[in-house]
Short mmCIF file of C-alpha atoms in Angstrom, two decimals:
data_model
loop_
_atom_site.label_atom_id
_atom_site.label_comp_id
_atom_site.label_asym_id
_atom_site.label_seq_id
_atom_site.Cartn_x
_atom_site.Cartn_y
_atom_site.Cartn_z
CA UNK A 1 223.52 293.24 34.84
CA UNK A 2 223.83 290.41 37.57
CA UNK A 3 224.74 292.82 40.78
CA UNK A 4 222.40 293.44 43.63
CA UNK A 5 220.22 295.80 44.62
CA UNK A 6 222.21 297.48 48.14
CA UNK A 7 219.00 298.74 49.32
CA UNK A 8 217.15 295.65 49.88
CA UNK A 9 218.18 293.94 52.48
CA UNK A 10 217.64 289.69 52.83
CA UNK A 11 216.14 290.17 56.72
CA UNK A 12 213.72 292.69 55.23
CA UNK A 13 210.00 291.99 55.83
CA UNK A 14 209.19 293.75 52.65
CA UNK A 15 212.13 291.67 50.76
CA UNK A 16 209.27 288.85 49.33
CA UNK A 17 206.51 290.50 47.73
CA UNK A 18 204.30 287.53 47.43
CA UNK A 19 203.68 287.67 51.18
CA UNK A 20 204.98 284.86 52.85
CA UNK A 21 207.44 286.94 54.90
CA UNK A 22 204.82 289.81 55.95
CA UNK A 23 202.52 287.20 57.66
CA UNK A 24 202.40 287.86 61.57
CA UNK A 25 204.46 285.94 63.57
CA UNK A 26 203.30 284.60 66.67
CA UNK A 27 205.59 285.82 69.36
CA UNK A 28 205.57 282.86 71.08
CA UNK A 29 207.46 281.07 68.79
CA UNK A 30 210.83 280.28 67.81
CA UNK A 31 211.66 282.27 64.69
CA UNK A 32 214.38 280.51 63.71
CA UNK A 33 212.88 277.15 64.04
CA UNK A 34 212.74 274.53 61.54
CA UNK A 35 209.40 272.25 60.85
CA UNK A 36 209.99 270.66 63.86
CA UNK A 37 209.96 273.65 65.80
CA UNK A 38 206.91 274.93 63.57
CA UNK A 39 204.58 271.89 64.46
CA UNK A 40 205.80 272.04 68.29
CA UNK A 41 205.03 275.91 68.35
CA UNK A 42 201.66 274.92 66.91
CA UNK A 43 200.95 272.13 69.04
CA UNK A 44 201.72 274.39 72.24
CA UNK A 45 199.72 277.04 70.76
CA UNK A 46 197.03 274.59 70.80
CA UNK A 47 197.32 273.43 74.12
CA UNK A 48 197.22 277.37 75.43
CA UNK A 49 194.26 278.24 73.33
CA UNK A 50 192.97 274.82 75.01
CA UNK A 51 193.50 275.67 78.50
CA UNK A 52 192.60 278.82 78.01
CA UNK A 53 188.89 277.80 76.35
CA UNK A 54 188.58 275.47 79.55
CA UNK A 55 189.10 278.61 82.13
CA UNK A 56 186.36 281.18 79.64
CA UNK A 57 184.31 277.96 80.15
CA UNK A 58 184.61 277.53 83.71
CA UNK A 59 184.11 280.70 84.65
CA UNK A 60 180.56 281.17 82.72
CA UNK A 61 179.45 278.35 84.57
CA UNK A 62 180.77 280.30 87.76
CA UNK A 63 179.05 283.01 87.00
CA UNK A 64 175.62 281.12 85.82
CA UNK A 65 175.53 279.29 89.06
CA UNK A 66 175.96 282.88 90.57
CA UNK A 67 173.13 284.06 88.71
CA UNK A 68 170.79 281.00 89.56
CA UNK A 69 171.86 281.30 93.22
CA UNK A 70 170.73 285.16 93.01
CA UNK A 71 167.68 284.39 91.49
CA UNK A 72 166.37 281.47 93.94
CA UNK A 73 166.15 277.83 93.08
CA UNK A 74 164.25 277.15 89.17
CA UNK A 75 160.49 277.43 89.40
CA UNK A 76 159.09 273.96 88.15
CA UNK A 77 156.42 273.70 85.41
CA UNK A 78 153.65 273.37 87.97
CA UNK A 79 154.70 276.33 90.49
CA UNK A 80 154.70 278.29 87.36
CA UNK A 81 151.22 276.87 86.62
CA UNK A 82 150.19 276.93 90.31
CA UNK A 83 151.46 280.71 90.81
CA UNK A 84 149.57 281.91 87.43
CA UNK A 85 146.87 280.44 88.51
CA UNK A 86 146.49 281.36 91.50
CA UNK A 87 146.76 284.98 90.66
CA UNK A 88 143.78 284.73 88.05
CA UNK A 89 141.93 283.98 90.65
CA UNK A 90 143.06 286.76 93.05
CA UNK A 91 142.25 289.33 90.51
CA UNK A 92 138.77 288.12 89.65
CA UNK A 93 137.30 287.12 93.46
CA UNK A 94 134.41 289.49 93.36
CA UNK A 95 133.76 288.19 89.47
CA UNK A 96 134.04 284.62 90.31
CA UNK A 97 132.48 284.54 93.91
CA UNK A 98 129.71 287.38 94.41
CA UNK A 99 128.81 288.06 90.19
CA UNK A 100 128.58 284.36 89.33
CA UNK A 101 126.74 283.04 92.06
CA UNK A 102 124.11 285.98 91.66
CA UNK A 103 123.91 285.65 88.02
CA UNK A 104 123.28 282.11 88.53
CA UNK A 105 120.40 282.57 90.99
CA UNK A 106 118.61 285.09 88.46
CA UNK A 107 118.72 282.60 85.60
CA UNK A 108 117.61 279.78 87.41
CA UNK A 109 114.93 281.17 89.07
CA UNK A 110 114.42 282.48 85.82
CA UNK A 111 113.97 279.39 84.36
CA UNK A 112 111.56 277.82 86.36
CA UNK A 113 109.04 280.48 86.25
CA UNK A 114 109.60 280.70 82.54
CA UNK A 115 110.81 283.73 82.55
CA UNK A 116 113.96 282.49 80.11
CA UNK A 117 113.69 281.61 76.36
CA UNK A 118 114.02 277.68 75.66
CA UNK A 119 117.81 278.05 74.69
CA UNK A 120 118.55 279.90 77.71
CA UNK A 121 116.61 277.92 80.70
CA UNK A 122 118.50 275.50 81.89
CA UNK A 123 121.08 275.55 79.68
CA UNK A 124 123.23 272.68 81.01
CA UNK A 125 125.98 274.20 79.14
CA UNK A 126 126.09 277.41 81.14
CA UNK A 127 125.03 275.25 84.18
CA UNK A 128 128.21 273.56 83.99
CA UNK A 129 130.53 276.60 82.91
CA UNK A 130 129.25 278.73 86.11
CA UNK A 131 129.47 275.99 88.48
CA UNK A 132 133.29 274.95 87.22
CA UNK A 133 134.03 278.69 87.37
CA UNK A 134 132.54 279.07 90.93
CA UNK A 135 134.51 275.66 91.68
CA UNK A 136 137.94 277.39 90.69
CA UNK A 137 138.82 279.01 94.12
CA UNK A 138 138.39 275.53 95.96
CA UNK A 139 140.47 273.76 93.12
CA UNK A 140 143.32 276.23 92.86
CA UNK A 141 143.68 276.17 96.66
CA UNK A 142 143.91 272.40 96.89
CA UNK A 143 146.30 271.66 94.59
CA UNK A 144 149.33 272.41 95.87
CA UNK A 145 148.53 269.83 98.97
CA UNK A 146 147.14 266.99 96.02
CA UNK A 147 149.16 263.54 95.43
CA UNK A 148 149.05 259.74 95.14
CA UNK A 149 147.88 259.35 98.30
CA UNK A 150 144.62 262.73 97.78
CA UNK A 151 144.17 261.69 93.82
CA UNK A 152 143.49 258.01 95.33
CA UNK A 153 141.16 258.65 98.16
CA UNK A 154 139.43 261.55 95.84
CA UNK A 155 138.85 258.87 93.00
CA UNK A 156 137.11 256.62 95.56
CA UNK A 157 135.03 259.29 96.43
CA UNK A 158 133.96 259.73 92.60
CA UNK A 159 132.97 256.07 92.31
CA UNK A 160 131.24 256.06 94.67
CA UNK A 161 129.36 259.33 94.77
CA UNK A 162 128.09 257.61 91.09
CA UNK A 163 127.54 254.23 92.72
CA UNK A 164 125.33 256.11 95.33
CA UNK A 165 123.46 258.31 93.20
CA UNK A 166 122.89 255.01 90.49
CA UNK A 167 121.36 253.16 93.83
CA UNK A 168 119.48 255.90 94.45
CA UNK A 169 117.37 256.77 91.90
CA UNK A 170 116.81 253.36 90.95
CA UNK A 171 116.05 251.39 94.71
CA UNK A 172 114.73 255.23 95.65
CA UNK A 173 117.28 253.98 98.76
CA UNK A 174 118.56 255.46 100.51
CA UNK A 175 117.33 259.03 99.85
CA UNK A 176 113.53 258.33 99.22
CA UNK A 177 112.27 258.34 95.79
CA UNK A 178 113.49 261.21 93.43
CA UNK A 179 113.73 261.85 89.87
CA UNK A 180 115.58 264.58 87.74
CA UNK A 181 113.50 267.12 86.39
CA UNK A 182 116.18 268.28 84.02
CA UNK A 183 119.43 266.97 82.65
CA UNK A 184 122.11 268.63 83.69
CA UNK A 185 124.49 267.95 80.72
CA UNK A 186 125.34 263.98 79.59
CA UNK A 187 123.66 261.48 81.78
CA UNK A 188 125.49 258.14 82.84
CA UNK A 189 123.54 255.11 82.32
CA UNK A 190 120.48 257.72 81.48
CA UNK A 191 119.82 258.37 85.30
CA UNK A 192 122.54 259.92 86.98
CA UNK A 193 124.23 263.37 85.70
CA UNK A 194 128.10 262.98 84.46
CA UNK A 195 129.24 265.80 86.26
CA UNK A 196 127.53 264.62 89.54
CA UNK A 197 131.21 264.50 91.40
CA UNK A 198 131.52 268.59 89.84
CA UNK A 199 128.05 269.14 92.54
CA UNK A 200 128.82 266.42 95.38
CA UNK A 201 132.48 266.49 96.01
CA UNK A 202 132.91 270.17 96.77
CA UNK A 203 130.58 270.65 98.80
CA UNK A 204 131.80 268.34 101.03
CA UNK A 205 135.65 269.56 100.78
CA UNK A 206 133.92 272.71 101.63
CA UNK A 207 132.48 271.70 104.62
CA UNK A 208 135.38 269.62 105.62
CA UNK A 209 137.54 272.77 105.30
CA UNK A 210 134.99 274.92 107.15
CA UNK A 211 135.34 272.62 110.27
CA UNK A 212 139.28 272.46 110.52
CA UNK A 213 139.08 276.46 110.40
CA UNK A 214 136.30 276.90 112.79
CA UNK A 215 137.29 273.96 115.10
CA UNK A 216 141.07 275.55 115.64
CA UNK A 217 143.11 273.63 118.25
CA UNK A 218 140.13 270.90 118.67
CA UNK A 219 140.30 269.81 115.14
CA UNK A 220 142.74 267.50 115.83
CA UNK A 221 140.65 265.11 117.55
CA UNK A 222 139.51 262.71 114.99
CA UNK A 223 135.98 262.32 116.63
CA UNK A 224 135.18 265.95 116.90
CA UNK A 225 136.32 267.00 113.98
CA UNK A 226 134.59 263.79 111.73
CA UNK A 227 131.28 264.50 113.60
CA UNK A 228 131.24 268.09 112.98
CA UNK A 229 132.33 267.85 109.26
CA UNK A 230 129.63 265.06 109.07
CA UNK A 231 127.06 267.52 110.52
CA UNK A 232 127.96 270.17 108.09
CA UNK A 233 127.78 268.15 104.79
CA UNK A 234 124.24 267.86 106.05
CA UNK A 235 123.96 271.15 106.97
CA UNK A 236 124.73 271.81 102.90
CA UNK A 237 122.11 269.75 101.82
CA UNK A 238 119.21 271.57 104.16
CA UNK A 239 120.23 274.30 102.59
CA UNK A 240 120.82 273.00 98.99
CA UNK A 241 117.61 270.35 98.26
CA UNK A 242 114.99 273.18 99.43
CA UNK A 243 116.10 275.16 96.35
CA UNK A 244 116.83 272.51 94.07
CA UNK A 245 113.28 271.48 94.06
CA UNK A 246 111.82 275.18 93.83
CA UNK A 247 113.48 275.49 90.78
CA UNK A 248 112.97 272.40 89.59
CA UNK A 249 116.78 270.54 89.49
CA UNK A 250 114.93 267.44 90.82
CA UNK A 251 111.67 266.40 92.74
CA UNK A 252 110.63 263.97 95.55
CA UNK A 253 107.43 261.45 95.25
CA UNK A 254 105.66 261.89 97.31
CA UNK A 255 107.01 264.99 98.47
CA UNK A 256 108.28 265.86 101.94
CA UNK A 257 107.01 268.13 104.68
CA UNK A 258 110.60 270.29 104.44
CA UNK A 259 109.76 271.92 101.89
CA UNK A 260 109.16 269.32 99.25
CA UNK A 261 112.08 267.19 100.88
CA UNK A 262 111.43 263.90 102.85
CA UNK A 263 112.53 263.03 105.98
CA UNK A 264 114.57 260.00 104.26
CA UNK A 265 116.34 262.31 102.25
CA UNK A 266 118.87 263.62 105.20
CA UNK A 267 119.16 260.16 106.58
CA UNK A 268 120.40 259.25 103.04
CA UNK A 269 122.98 262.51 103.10
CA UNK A 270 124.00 261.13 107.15
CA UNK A 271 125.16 257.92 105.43
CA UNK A 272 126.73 259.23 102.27
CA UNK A 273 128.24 262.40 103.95
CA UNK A 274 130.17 259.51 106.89
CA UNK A 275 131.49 258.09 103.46
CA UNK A 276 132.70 260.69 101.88
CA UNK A 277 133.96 262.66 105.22
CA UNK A 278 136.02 260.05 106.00
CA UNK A 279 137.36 259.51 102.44
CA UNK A 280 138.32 262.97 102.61
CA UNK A 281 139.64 262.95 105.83
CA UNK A 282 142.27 259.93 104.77
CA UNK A 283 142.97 261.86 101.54
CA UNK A 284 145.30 264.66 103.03
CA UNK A 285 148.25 265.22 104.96
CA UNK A 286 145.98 266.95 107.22
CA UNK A 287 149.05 269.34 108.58
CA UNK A 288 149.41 270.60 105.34
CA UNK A 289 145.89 271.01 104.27
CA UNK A 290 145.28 272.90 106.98
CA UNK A 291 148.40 275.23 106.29
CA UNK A 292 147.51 275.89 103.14
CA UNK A 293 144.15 276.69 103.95
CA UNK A 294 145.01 279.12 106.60
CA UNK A 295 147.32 280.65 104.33
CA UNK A 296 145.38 281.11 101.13
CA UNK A 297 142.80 283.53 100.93
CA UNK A 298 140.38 282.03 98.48
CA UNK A 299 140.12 278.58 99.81
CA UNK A 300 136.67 278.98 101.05
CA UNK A 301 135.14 281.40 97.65
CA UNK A 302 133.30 278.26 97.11
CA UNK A 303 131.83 277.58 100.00
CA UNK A 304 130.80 281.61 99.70
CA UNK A 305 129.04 281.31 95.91
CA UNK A 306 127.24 278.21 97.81
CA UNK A 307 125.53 280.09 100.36
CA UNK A 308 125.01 283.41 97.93
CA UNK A 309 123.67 280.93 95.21
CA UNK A 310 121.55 278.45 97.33
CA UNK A 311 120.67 281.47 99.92
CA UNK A 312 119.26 283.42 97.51
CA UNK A 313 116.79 281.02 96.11
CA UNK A 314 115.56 279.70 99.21
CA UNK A 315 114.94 282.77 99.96
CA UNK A 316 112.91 283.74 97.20
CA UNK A 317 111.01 280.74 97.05
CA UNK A 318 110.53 281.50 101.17
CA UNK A 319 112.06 278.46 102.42
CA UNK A 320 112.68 280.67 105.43
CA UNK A 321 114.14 277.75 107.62
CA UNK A 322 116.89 276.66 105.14
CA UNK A 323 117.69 280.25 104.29
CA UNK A 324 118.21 280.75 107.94
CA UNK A 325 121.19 277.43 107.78
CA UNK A 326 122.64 279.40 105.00
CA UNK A 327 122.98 282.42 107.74
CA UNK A 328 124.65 279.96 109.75
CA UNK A 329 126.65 279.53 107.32
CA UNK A 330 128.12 282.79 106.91
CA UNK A 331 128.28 282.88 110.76
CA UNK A 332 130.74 280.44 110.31
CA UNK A 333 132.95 282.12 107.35
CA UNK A 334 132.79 285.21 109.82
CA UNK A 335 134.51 282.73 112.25
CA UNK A 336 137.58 281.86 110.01
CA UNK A 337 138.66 286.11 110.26
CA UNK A 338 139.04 286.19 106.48
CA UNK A 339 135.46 287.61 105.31
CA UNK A 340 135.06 291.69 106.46
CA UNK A 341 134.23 294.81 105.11
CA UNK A 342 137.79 295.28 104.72
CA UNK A 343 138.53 291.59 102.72
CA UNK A 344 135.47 292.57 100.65
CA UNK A 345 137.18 296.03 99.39
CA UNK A 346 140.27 294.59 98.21
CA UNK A 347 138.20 292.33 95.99
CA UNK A 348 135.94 295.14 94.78
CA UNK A 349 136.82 296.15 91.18
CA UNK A 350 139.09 299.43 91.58
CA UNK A 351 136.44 301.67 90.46
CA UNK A 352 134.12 300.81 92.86
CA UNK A 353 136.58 301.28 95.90
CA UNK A 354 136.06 304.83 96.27
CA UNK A 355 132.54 305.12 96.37
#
């Protein structure tokens, strides 16, 4: 009644049936050790599973640095911005710089022979849209080389292309007297268009940027190269007021012998051109402006929808003489060895490429 079982042995893992003895036993520790032993076991335990957690975590940040290291150093917000941009523009040259401009001519010409139905003439809002899409090129390009120093300069410019333009239409100095004949979108102080920097301030980048290109070497002499970008921001204007009062943009009283324009009007665009030349020419690093524009494609698209645009409605309206500075124009894009046959294939849509 009290004797033993001989087949079940006390060392037996099997010998407690609730359990406790069939747990695993970790082989690192002392089996035979009392609580003592049990908490030291644990601690050390502890401290491997410790050390070992440090070297896993040590080693992923091995290998992530090995991984970032592969990959280049991390892109910034604005190269990602910058590089997206960049190739919207790339894939939509032909769009932005030969469709737009022509469009644009059409409708405006359009407009002032009434050829357009009242929403559609002179639309400010498509105004504005095709001119800040034909803008894109120049803006995209110029980025990269903008800060403190270019958004200063650039935001004297603005004032004072305003300040100008406000002097101007109400002294009629220095341009000779002028009024809008449309509004072209909000109007500040009811006399001067809001997006009057949008027009001005391009097209004088644009010539600025024109001149470093076609000067070389001898752009950097400070009186050449001021005097010639000088010379071509007037250049613009014989090319630009001609149209603008065919069609109507704004009108001259009395009216000039060129072609509606006074004489005053280009000694207005001498003295506002020197301004704004030599804002832009303290603006930039010019090292790096000129890098950047040698190295990206589209810098001068704008400068191309200008002479397409303005070109083509000079020519229409046959203002034969400023059509003929628009040529001169493209003489001088021809100059810069980025606009050929071939440059103008690889911004043809695909399916036009093999006809």
């Amino acid at each position: 009644m009290g004797s033993e079982d001989p087949t079940r042995s006390p060392s037996s893992p099997k010998a407690d049936t609730d359990g406790d003895a069939g747990t695993d036993v970790n082989p690192g520790a002392d089996v035979n050790a009392g609580p003592d032993g049990d908490a030291d076991s644990r601690r050390h335990a502890r401290e491997r599973d410790g050390v070992a957690g440090d070297r896993r975590e040590r080693d992923g940040e091995d290998d992530a640095s090995k991984t970032r290291g592969s990959r280049g150093p991390t892109e910034t917000t604005r190269e990602t911005v910058q590089r997206r941009l960049e190739a919207l523009v790339r894939e939509n040259r032909f769009t932005i710089a030969v469709v737009f401009p022509v469009v644009g001519a059409v409708t405006l010409v359009g407009s002032a022979e009434g050829a357009l139905p009242a929403p559609l003439a002179y639309n400010p809002l498509f105004i504005l849209f095709g001119t800040l899409v034909m803008r894109s090129p120049l803006v995209v390009a110029l980025l990269p080389t903008v800060d403190r120093r270019a958004v200063g300069f650039l935001g004297l410019l603005t004032a004072y292309t305003y300040a100008i333009e406000l002097v101007g239409v109400r002294t009629d100095w220095p341009y000779g007297a002028f009024e809008y004949g449309i509004r072209l979108g909000p109007m500040v102080g009811g006399d001067v268009p809001l997006a009057l920097p949008l027009f001005f301030v391009p097209l004088v980048l644009n010539a600025y940027l024109l001149t470093l290109l076609v000067l070389r070497d001898r752009a950097a002499s400070v009186v050449p190269r001021l005097l010639a970008a000088i010379a071509a921001v007037v250049a613009v204007d014989l090319v630009l007021d001609p149209g603008a009062v065919a069609i109507g943009f704004w009108e001259y009283v009395p009216p000039g012998g060129y072609y509606g324009v006074p004489r005053s009007n280009y000694w207005g665009w001498l003295l506002s051109g020197t301004v704004a030349v030599v804002l832009v020419d303290r603006a930039f690093d010019r090292a790096v402006l000129l890098e950047r524009v040698r190295t990206c494609e589209f810098a001068l698209d704008d400068l191309v929808s200008f002479v397409l645009l303005w070109g083509a409605i000079d020519v229409l309206y046959g203002n034969w003489l400023a059509a003929g500075v628009a040529g001169l124009f493209c003489l001088g894009l021809f100059r810069t060895n980025r606009y050929d046959l071939a440059m103008l294939m690889t911004v043809l849509p695909e399916r036009w490429r093999g006809r």
